[in-house]
Amino acid sequence: MTIKSWNYLKEYHDEKEEIDSAIRRVLDSGTLILGENVKKFEKKFAAYCGVEYGVGVNSGTDALFLSLKALGIGHGDEVITVPNTAVPTVSAIVSAGAVPRFVDVDQETYLMNVDAVENVITSRTRCIIPVHLYGQCVNMKGLNQIALKHGLSVIEDCAQSHGAENFSRKSGSMSDMAAFSFYPTKVLGGFGDGGMIITHNEEYYKKLKRLRLYGMEEKYYSLEHGYNSRLDELHASILLSRLGRLDQYIKRRRILAEQYDQGLKDSGLVLPKTEGGNKHVYYHYVTRHPEREWIIRELEKKDIVVNISYKWPIHVMSGYQSLGYRVGDFPVSENAARELFSLPMYPSLPGDEQRIIIDSLLEILSDMPTAQVAQ
Ligand SMILES: Cc1ncc(COP(=O)(O)O)c(C=O)c1O
């Protein structure tokens, strides 16, 4: 039996009745696009995050892209983010016509090093995108102070941080706009693509609703150039049904993380560190070891699959060479990319599988030929 890094089937089977009936209700309703389910889900999810407005879109990538567009960011503008992130954080900036400028990440959390942000602000900088990677938040107080001082907008990338908190504020509630993904693996995941932008600002809300619908408020009349990026009724109904369980999913992720922490504390792996003031939701349980490749090969021999997020920082990828960065520019991200890997983590990960993962790691690490122990 293979132990996978993620598997949705048990959750689906546990929730099958609710989900199947939500789908049936949509199909029987006669409305498939921008109906009551989307409206309800937007309201409820935004409220869950402590924010007034939500706009459902078709992916987390579009949520970022449309947020930039709503802020009027485009050609000639610079947007600051990190190279240790998922490609879409950066591709959305490029799609909007702006230029991504990177700052390195923190040595222990692998999140944006807020202290480095001011060094890269230029007269062209318009916006900062902090990425709440792996399930915990960037230090938003510090970042917002910098943004305020320099008159910059902030868009939180919350694709991996549904329900996470920073000094008792929910991720997504601490900036001009926040972009969420409901890709199936996410802390709140659907069974296909989906995303949402949340904001406290009514003007941004109205603009975002136009931008996702060809620039329209009234049928067939564009007030401005827009796009097609809609969350559909089927996915909204599934997400609405799952939203009621989000706190349960998070609780289970925290229990699994605590069990990994306990089981692996003397293993030699560097375990995840939660920054002060943060409540982590463990989208990924990220560990670190200089002998990562060897450990992964040994785990594979035992049929255990782990995930690497991310094997390459964005600035070294051939797709982003035009940004002008070189290997060596962001050493913390580059070293992390060589050593990080994440252990299977999803709410329905069976306890006996987690025990096998922990025992296998302990065995592999104690048998390591070079007996290297990570610092
Ligand atoms: C940090 C981050 N930002 C943005 C995205 C984009 O989300 P989506 O896959 O829904 O477009 C993802 C998802 O992979 C992500 O992890």
Coordinates of C-alpha atoms and ligand atoms in Angstrom, one line a residue:
M1 CA 0.0 0.0 0.0
T2 CA 1.3 3.4 -1.0
I3 CA 1.1 6.2 1.6
K4 CA 0.3 9.3 -0.5
S5 CA 1.1 12.9 0.4
W6 CA -2.6 13.8 -0.2
N7 CA -5.8 11.9 -0.8
Y8 CA -9.3 13.3 -0.9
L9 CA -11.3 10.1 -1.1
K10 CA -11.9 9.5 2.6
E11 CA -13.1 13.0 3.1
Y12 CA -15.4 12.7 0.1
H13 CA -16.8 9.4 1.4
D14 CA -17.3 10.9 4.9
E15 CA -19.2 13.9 3.5
K16 CA -20.7 12.1 0.5
E17 CA -24.4 12.6 1.4
E18 CA -24.0 16.4 2.0
I19 CA -21.9 16.9 -1.1
D20 CA -24.0 14.8 -3.5
S21 CA -27.2 16.5 -2.3
A22 CA -25.6 19.9 -2.7
I23 CA -24.7 19.0 -6.3
R24 CA -28.1 17.6 -7.0
R25 CA -29.8 20.8 -5.6
V26 CA -27.8 22.9 -8.0
L27 CA -28.6 20.7 -11.0
D28 CA -32.3 20.8 -10.1
S29 CA -32.3 24.6 -9.5
G30 CA -32.0 25.7 -13.1
T31 CA -29.1 28.1 -12.3
L32 CA -25.5 27.1 -12.9
I33 CA -23.6 30.4 -13.0
L34 CA -23.6 33.3 -10.5
G35 CA -26.6 32.2 -8.5
E36 CA -27.5 31.9 -4.9
N37 CA -24.7 29.4 -3.9
V38 CA -22.0 31.7 -5.1
K39 CA -23.5 34.7 -3.3
K40 CA -24.0 32.7 -0.1
F41 CA -20.5 31.3 -0.2
E42 CA -18.9 34.7 -0.9
K43 CA -20.7 36.1 2.1
K44 CA -20.0 33.3 4.5
F45 CA -16.4 32.8 3.6
A46 CA -15.7 36.5 3.8
A47 CA -17.4 36.6 7.2
Y48 CA -15.4 33.6 8.3
C49 CA -12.3 35.6 7.6
G50 CA -13.6 38.7 9.3
V51 CA -14.0 40.7 6.1
E52 CA -17.1 42.2 4.5
Y53 CA -17.0 41.4 0.8
G54 CA -16.1 38.3 -1.2
V55 CA -15.9 37.8 -5.0
G56 CA -15.8 34.2 -6.2
V57 CA -13.5 33.6 -9.2
N58 CA -12.2 30.6 -11.1
S59 CA -8.8 30.1 -9.4
G60 CA -6.4 31.5 -6.9
T61 CA -4.2 32.7 -9.7
D62 CA -7.1 34.8 -11.1
A63 CA -7.8 36.0 -7.6
L64 CA -4.3 37.5 -7.5
F65 CA -4.4 38.7 -11.1
L66 CA -7.8 40.4 -10.7
S67 CA -6.8 42.0 -7.4
L68 CA -3.8 43.6 -9.2
K69 CA -6.1 44.8 -12.0
A70 CA -8.6 46.2 -9.5
L71 CA -5.8 48.2 -7.9
G72 CA -4.9 49.5 -11.4
I73 CA -1.5 47.9 -11.3
G74 CA 0.1 47.1 -14.7
H75 CA 2.7 48.1 -17.1
G76 CA 5.7 49.8 -15.6
D77 CA 4.7 49.0 -12.0
E78 CA 6.7 46.8 -9.6
V79 CA 5.3 44.4 -7.1
I80 CA 7.3 42.9 -4.3
T81 CA 7.0 39.3 -3.4
V82 CA 9.2 36.3 -2.6
P83 CA 11.0 33.7 -4.8
N84 CA 10.0 30.9 -2.4
T85 CA 6.3 30.6 -3.5
A86 CA 4.1 28.8 -5.9
V87 CA 4.6 29.9 -9.5
P88 CA 1.1 31.5 -9.7
T89 CA 2.0 34.3 -7.2
V90 CA 4.6 35.5 -9.7
S91 CA 2.7 34.6 -13.0
A92 CA -0.2 36.7 -11.8
I93 CA 2.0 39.7 -11.5
V94 CA 3.5 39.2 -14.9
S95 CA 0.1 38.6 -16.5
A96 CA -1.1 41.9 -15.0
G97 CA 1.8 43.5 -16.9
A98 CA 3.8 44.4 -13.8
V99 CA 7.4 43.4 -12.8
P100 CA 7.9 41.1 -9.8
R101 CA 10.7 42.2 -7.5
F102 CA 11.9 39.6 -4.9
V103 CA 13.0 39.7 -1.3
D104 CA 14.4 36.6 0.3
V105 CA 12.6 34.6 3.0
D106 CA 13.3 34.1 6.7
Q107 CA 15.7 31.3 7.6
E108 CA 13.3 29.6 10.0
T109 CA 9.8 30.1 8.7
Y110 CA 10.7 30.4 4.9
L111 CA 8.2 33.3 4.8
M112 CA 8.9 36.8 3.4
N113 CA 11.7 38.5 5.3
V114 CA 9.8 41.7 6.1
D115 CA 13.1 43.5 7.2
A116 CA 14.4 43.2 3.7
V117 CA 11.3 44.8 2.0
E118 CA 12.4 48.4 2.2
N119 CA 15.7 47.7 0.4
V120 CA 13.8 46.8 -2.8
I121 CA 11.2 49.6 -2.9
T122 CA 11.8 52.0 -5.8
S123 CA 9.8 54.9 -7.3
R124 CA 7.9 52.2 -9.4
T125 CA 6.8 50.0 -6.5
R126 CA 3.1 49.9 -6.2
C127 CA 2.2 46.8 -4.2
I128 CA 3.5 44.1 -1.9
I129 CA 2.2 40.5 -2.0
P130 CA 3.1 38.6 1.2
V131 CA 2.5 34.9 0.8
H132 CA 1.2 33.1 3.9
L133 CA 3.0 30.0 2.8
Y134 CA 2.6 26.5 4.2
G135 CA -0.3 27.7 6.5
Q136 CA 1.1 30.5 8.6
C137 CA 1.1 34.3 8.2
V138 CA 3.8 36.7 7.3
N139 CA 4.3 39.4 10.1
M140 CA 1.5 41.7 8.8
K141 CA 1.9 44.4 11.4
G142 CA 5.5 45.1 10.3
L143 CA 4.7 44.8 6.6
N144 CA 1.6 47.1 6.8
Q145 CA 3.7 49.7 8.5
I146 CA 6.2 49.7 5.6
A147 CA 3.3 49.8 3.1
L148 CA 1.7 52.7 4.8
K149 CA 5.0 54.6 5.1
H150 CA 5.6 54.2 1.3
G151 CA 2.0 54.5 0.1
L152 CA 1.9 50.9 -1.2
S153 CA -1.0 48.5 -1.6
V154 CA -0.9 45.0 0.0
I155 CA -2.5 41.9 -1.4
E156 CA -2.3 38.8 0.9
D157 CA -1.7 35.6 -1.0
C158 CA -3.8 33.3 1.2
A159 CA -3.9 30.2 -1.1
Q160 CA -2.3 28.1 1.6
S161 CA -3.6 29.8 4.8
H162 CA -7.4 29.5 5.1
G163 CA -8.2 30.0 8.8
A164 CA -4.7 30.9 9.9
E165 CA -4.3 33.8 12.3
N166 CA -1.7 36.5 13.0
F167 CA -2.2 38.2 16.4
S168 CA -5.8 37.0 16.4
R169 CA -6.6 38.4 13.0
K170 CA -7.6 35.9 10.3
S171 CA -5.4 35.6 7.2
G172 CA -7.0 37.7 4.5
S173 CA -8.3 40.4 6.8
M174 CA -5.1 42.4 7.1
S175 CA -4.6 44.1 3.7
D176 CA -6.4 45.9 0.9
M177 CA -7.4 42.6 -0.7
A178 CA -6.6 38.9 -0.2
A179 CA -6.6 36.1 -2.7
F180 CA -7.7 32.5 -1.9
S181 CA -7.5 29.3 -3.8
F182 CA -9.9 26.4 -3.4
Y183 CA -7.8 24.0 -5.4
P184 CA -8.6 20.5 -4.1
T185 CA -5.5 20.1 -1.9
K186 CA -6.0 23.4 -0.1
V187 CA -7.1 23.7 3.6
L188 CA -10.6 24.5 2.2
G189 CA -10.5 22.7 -1.1
G190 CA -13.2 21.9 -3.7
F191 CA -13.3 19.2 -6.3
G192 CA -11.9 21.3 -9.1
D193 CA -10.6 24.9 -9.5
G194 CA -11.9 27.9 -7.7
G195 CA -10.8 31.0 -5.9
M196 CA -12.0 34.1 -4.1
I197 CA -10.9 37.7 -3.4
I198 CA -12.0 39.2 -0.1
T199 CA -11.8 42.9 0.8
H200 CA -13.1 45.5 3.3
N201 CA -13.5 48.1 0.6
E202 CA -16.8 48.4 -1.2
E203 CA -15.3 50.2 -4.3
Y204 CA -12.8 47.3 -4.8
Y205 CA -15.6 44.9 -4.4
K206 CA -17.7 46.5 -7.1
K207 CA -14.8 46.7 -9.4
L208 CA -13.8 43.1 -8.8
K209 CA -17.4 41.9 -9.6
R210 CA -17.2 43.8 -12.9
L211 CA -13.7 42.5 -13.7
R212 CA -14.8 38.8 -13.3
L213 CA -17.7 39.3 -15.7
Y214 CA -16.4 41.0 -18.9
G215 CA -16.5 44.4 -17.2
M216 CA -20.3 44.2 -16.9
E217 CA -22.9 45.2 -14.3
E218 CA -25.7 45.0 -16.7
K219 CA -26.1 42.1 -19.1
Y220 CA -24.2 42.5 -22.4
Y221 CA -22.9 46.0 -21.6
S222 CA -19.3 46.4 -20.6
L223 CA -18.5 49.4 -18.4
E224 CA -14.8 48.6 -18.7
H225 CA -12.5 46.0 -20.1
G226 CA -12.9 42.8 -18.1
Y227 CA -12.4 39.1 -18.0
N228 CA -14.3 35.8 -17.6
S229 CA -13.4 34.4 -14.2
R230 CA -16.4 33.0 -12.3
L231 CA -16.7 30.5 -9.5
D232 CA -19.5 28.2 -10.7
E233 CA -22.6 27.2 -8.7
L234 CA -21.6 23.5 -8.4
H235 CA -18.3 24.4 -6.8
A236 CA -19.8 27.1 -4.7
S237 CA -22.3 24.6 -3.3
I238 CA -19.6 22.0 -2.5
L239 CA -17.4 24.7 -0.9
L240 CA -20.4 26.0 1.1
S241 CA -21.0 22.5 2.4
R242 CA -17.3 22.1 3.3
L243 CA -16.9 25.5 4.9
G244 CA -19.0 24.3 7.9
R245 CA -16.2 21.8 8.5
L246 CA -13.2 24.1 8.0
D247 CA -12.5 24.5 11.7
Q248 CA -12.7 20.7 12.1
Y249 CA -10.2 20.2 9.2
I250 CA -7.8 22.7 10.8
K251 CA -8.1 21.1 14.2
R252 CA -7.2 17.7 12.7
R253 CA -4.2 19.2 10.8
R254 CA -3.0 20.7 14.1
I255 CA -3.3 17.3 15.9
L256 CA -1.4 15.6 13.1
A257 CA 1.3 18.3 13.3
E258 CA 1.6 17.9 17.0
Q259 CA 2.0 14.1 16.5
Y260 CA 4.7 14.7 13.9
D261 CA 6.4 17.2 16.3
Q262 CA 6.4 14.7 19.2
G263 CA 7.4 11.7 17.1
L264 CA 10.2 13.4 15.2
K265 CA 11.6 15.8 17.8
D266 CA 14.8 13.8 18.2
S267 CA 15.1 12.6 14.7
G268 CA 17.6 15.1 13.3
L269 CA 15.0 16.6 11.0
V270 CA 14.5 20.4 11.3
L271 CA 10.7 20.6 12.1
P272 CA 8.4 23.5 11.3
K273 CA 8.6 26.6 13.5
T274 CA 5.6 28.7 14.2
E275 CA 6.3 32.5 14.4
G276 CA 5.1 34.3 17.6
G277 CA 1.6 35.6 17.3
N278 CA 0.7 33.0 14.6
K279 CA -1.8 30.2 14.6
H280 CA -0.6 27.8 12.0
V281 CA -3.1 25.7 9.9
Y282 CA -0.4 23.3 8.5
Y283 CA -1.3 23.3 4.9
H284 CA 2.1 21.6 4.6
Y285 CA 4.1 20.1 7.4
V286 CA 7.5 21.2 6.2
T287 CA 10.7 19.5 7.4
R288 CA 14.3 20.1 6.4
H289 CA 17.5 18.0 6.1
P290 CA 20.7 18.4 4.1
E291 CA 20.4 14.7 3.0
R292 CA 16.8 15.2 1.6
E293 CA 17.3 13.3 -1.7
W294 CA 18.6 10.3 0.1
I295 CA 15.8 10.4 2.7
I296 CA 13.2 10.7 0.0
R297 CA 14.6 7.7 -1.9
E298 CA 14.6 5.6 1.2
L299 CA 10.9 6.7 1.9
E300 CA 10.0 5.7 -1.6
K301 CA 11.4 2.2 -1.0
K302 CA 8.9 2.0 1.8
D303 CA 6.1 3.3 -0.5
I304 CA 5.8 6.7 1.3
V305 CA 5.4 9.7 -1.0
V306 CA 6.4 13.1 0.2
N307 CA 6.0 16.5 -1.4
I308 CA 8.6 19.2 -2.1
S309 CA 7.4 22.8 -1.9
Y310 CA 9.3 24.1 -3.7
K311 CA 12.2 22.4 -5.4
W312 CA 13.1 25.6 -7.4
P313 CA 12.8 29.2 -6.3
I314 CA 11.1 31.2 -9.0
H315 CA 14.1 33.4 -9.9
V316 CA 16.2 30.3 -11.1
M317 CA 13.4 29.0 -13.4
S318 CA 14.0 29.4 -17.1
G319 CA 10.4 30.8 -17.4
Y320 CA 11.5 33.8 -15.3
Q321 CA 15.0 34.5 -16.5
S322 CA 13.8 37.8 -18.1
L323 CA 13.5 39.2 -14.5
G324 CA 17.3 39.4 -14.5
Y325 CA 18.1 37.5 -11.3
R326 CA 20.9 35.0 -10.9
V327 CA 21.6 32.0 -8.8
G328 CA 23.0 33.3 -5.6
D329 CA 20.7 36.3 -5.4
F330 CA 18.4 34.8 -2.7
P331 CA 20.5 32.3 -0.7
V332 CA 18.0 31.5 2.0
S333 CA 15.4 30.5 -0.6
E334 CA 17.9 28.6 -2.7
N335 CA 19.3 26.6 0.3
A336 CA 15.7 25.9 1.5
A337 CA 14.8 24.6 -2.0
R338 CA 17.6 22.0 -1.7
E339 CA 16.6 20.8 1.7
L340 CA 12.9 21.2 2.4
F341 CA 10.3 18.4 2.1
S342 CA 6.8 18.1 3.5
L343 CA 5.3 15.0 5.1
P344 CA 1.8 13.7 4.2
M345 CA -0.7 16.1 5.7
Y346 CA -4.5 16.2 5.1
P347 CA -7.4 15.9 7.6
S348 CA -8.3 12.3 6.9
L349 CA -4.7 11.0 7.0
P350 CA -5.2 7.8 8.9
G351 CA -3.4 7.6 12.3
D352 CA -1.8 4.2 11.5
E353 CA -0.3 5.7 8.3
Q354 CA 1.1 8.6 10.2
R355 CA 2.7 6.2 12.7
I356 CA 4.3 4.3 9.7
I357 CA 5.6 7.6 8.3
I358 CA 7.2 8.6 11.7
D359 CA 8.6 5.1 12.4
S360 CA 10.0 4.9 8.9
L361 CA 11.7 8.3 9.2
L362 CA 13.2 7.4 12.6
E363 CA 14.6 4.2 11.1
I364 CA 15.9 5.8 8.0
L365 CA 17.5 8.7 9.9
S366 CA 19.2 6.4 12.4
D367 CA 20.6 4.3 9.6
M368 CA 21.9 7.2 7.6
P369 CA 25.4 6.3 6.2
T370 CA 27.0 9.7 6.7
A371 CA 25.2 10.2 10.1
Q372 CA 24.7 13.8 9.3
V373 CA 22.5 15.7 11.6
A374 CA 20.8 18.9 10.4
Q375 CA 21.7 22.0 12.3
Ligands
LIG1 C1 0.9 30.3 -2.7 C2 -0.1 30.1 -3.9 N1 -0.5 31.2 -4.6 C3 -1.4 31.0 -5.6 C4 -1.9 29.8 -5.9 C5 -2.8 29.7 -7.1 O1 -4.0 29.0 -6.9 P1 -4.7 28.2 -8.0 O2 -4.0 26.9 -8.2 O3 -6.1 28.1 -7.5 O4 -4.7 29.1 -9.2 C6 -1.4 28.7 -5.3 C7 -1.9 27.3 -5.6 O5 -1.2 26.5 -6.0 C8 -0.5 28.8 -4.2 O6 -0.1 27.8 -3.5

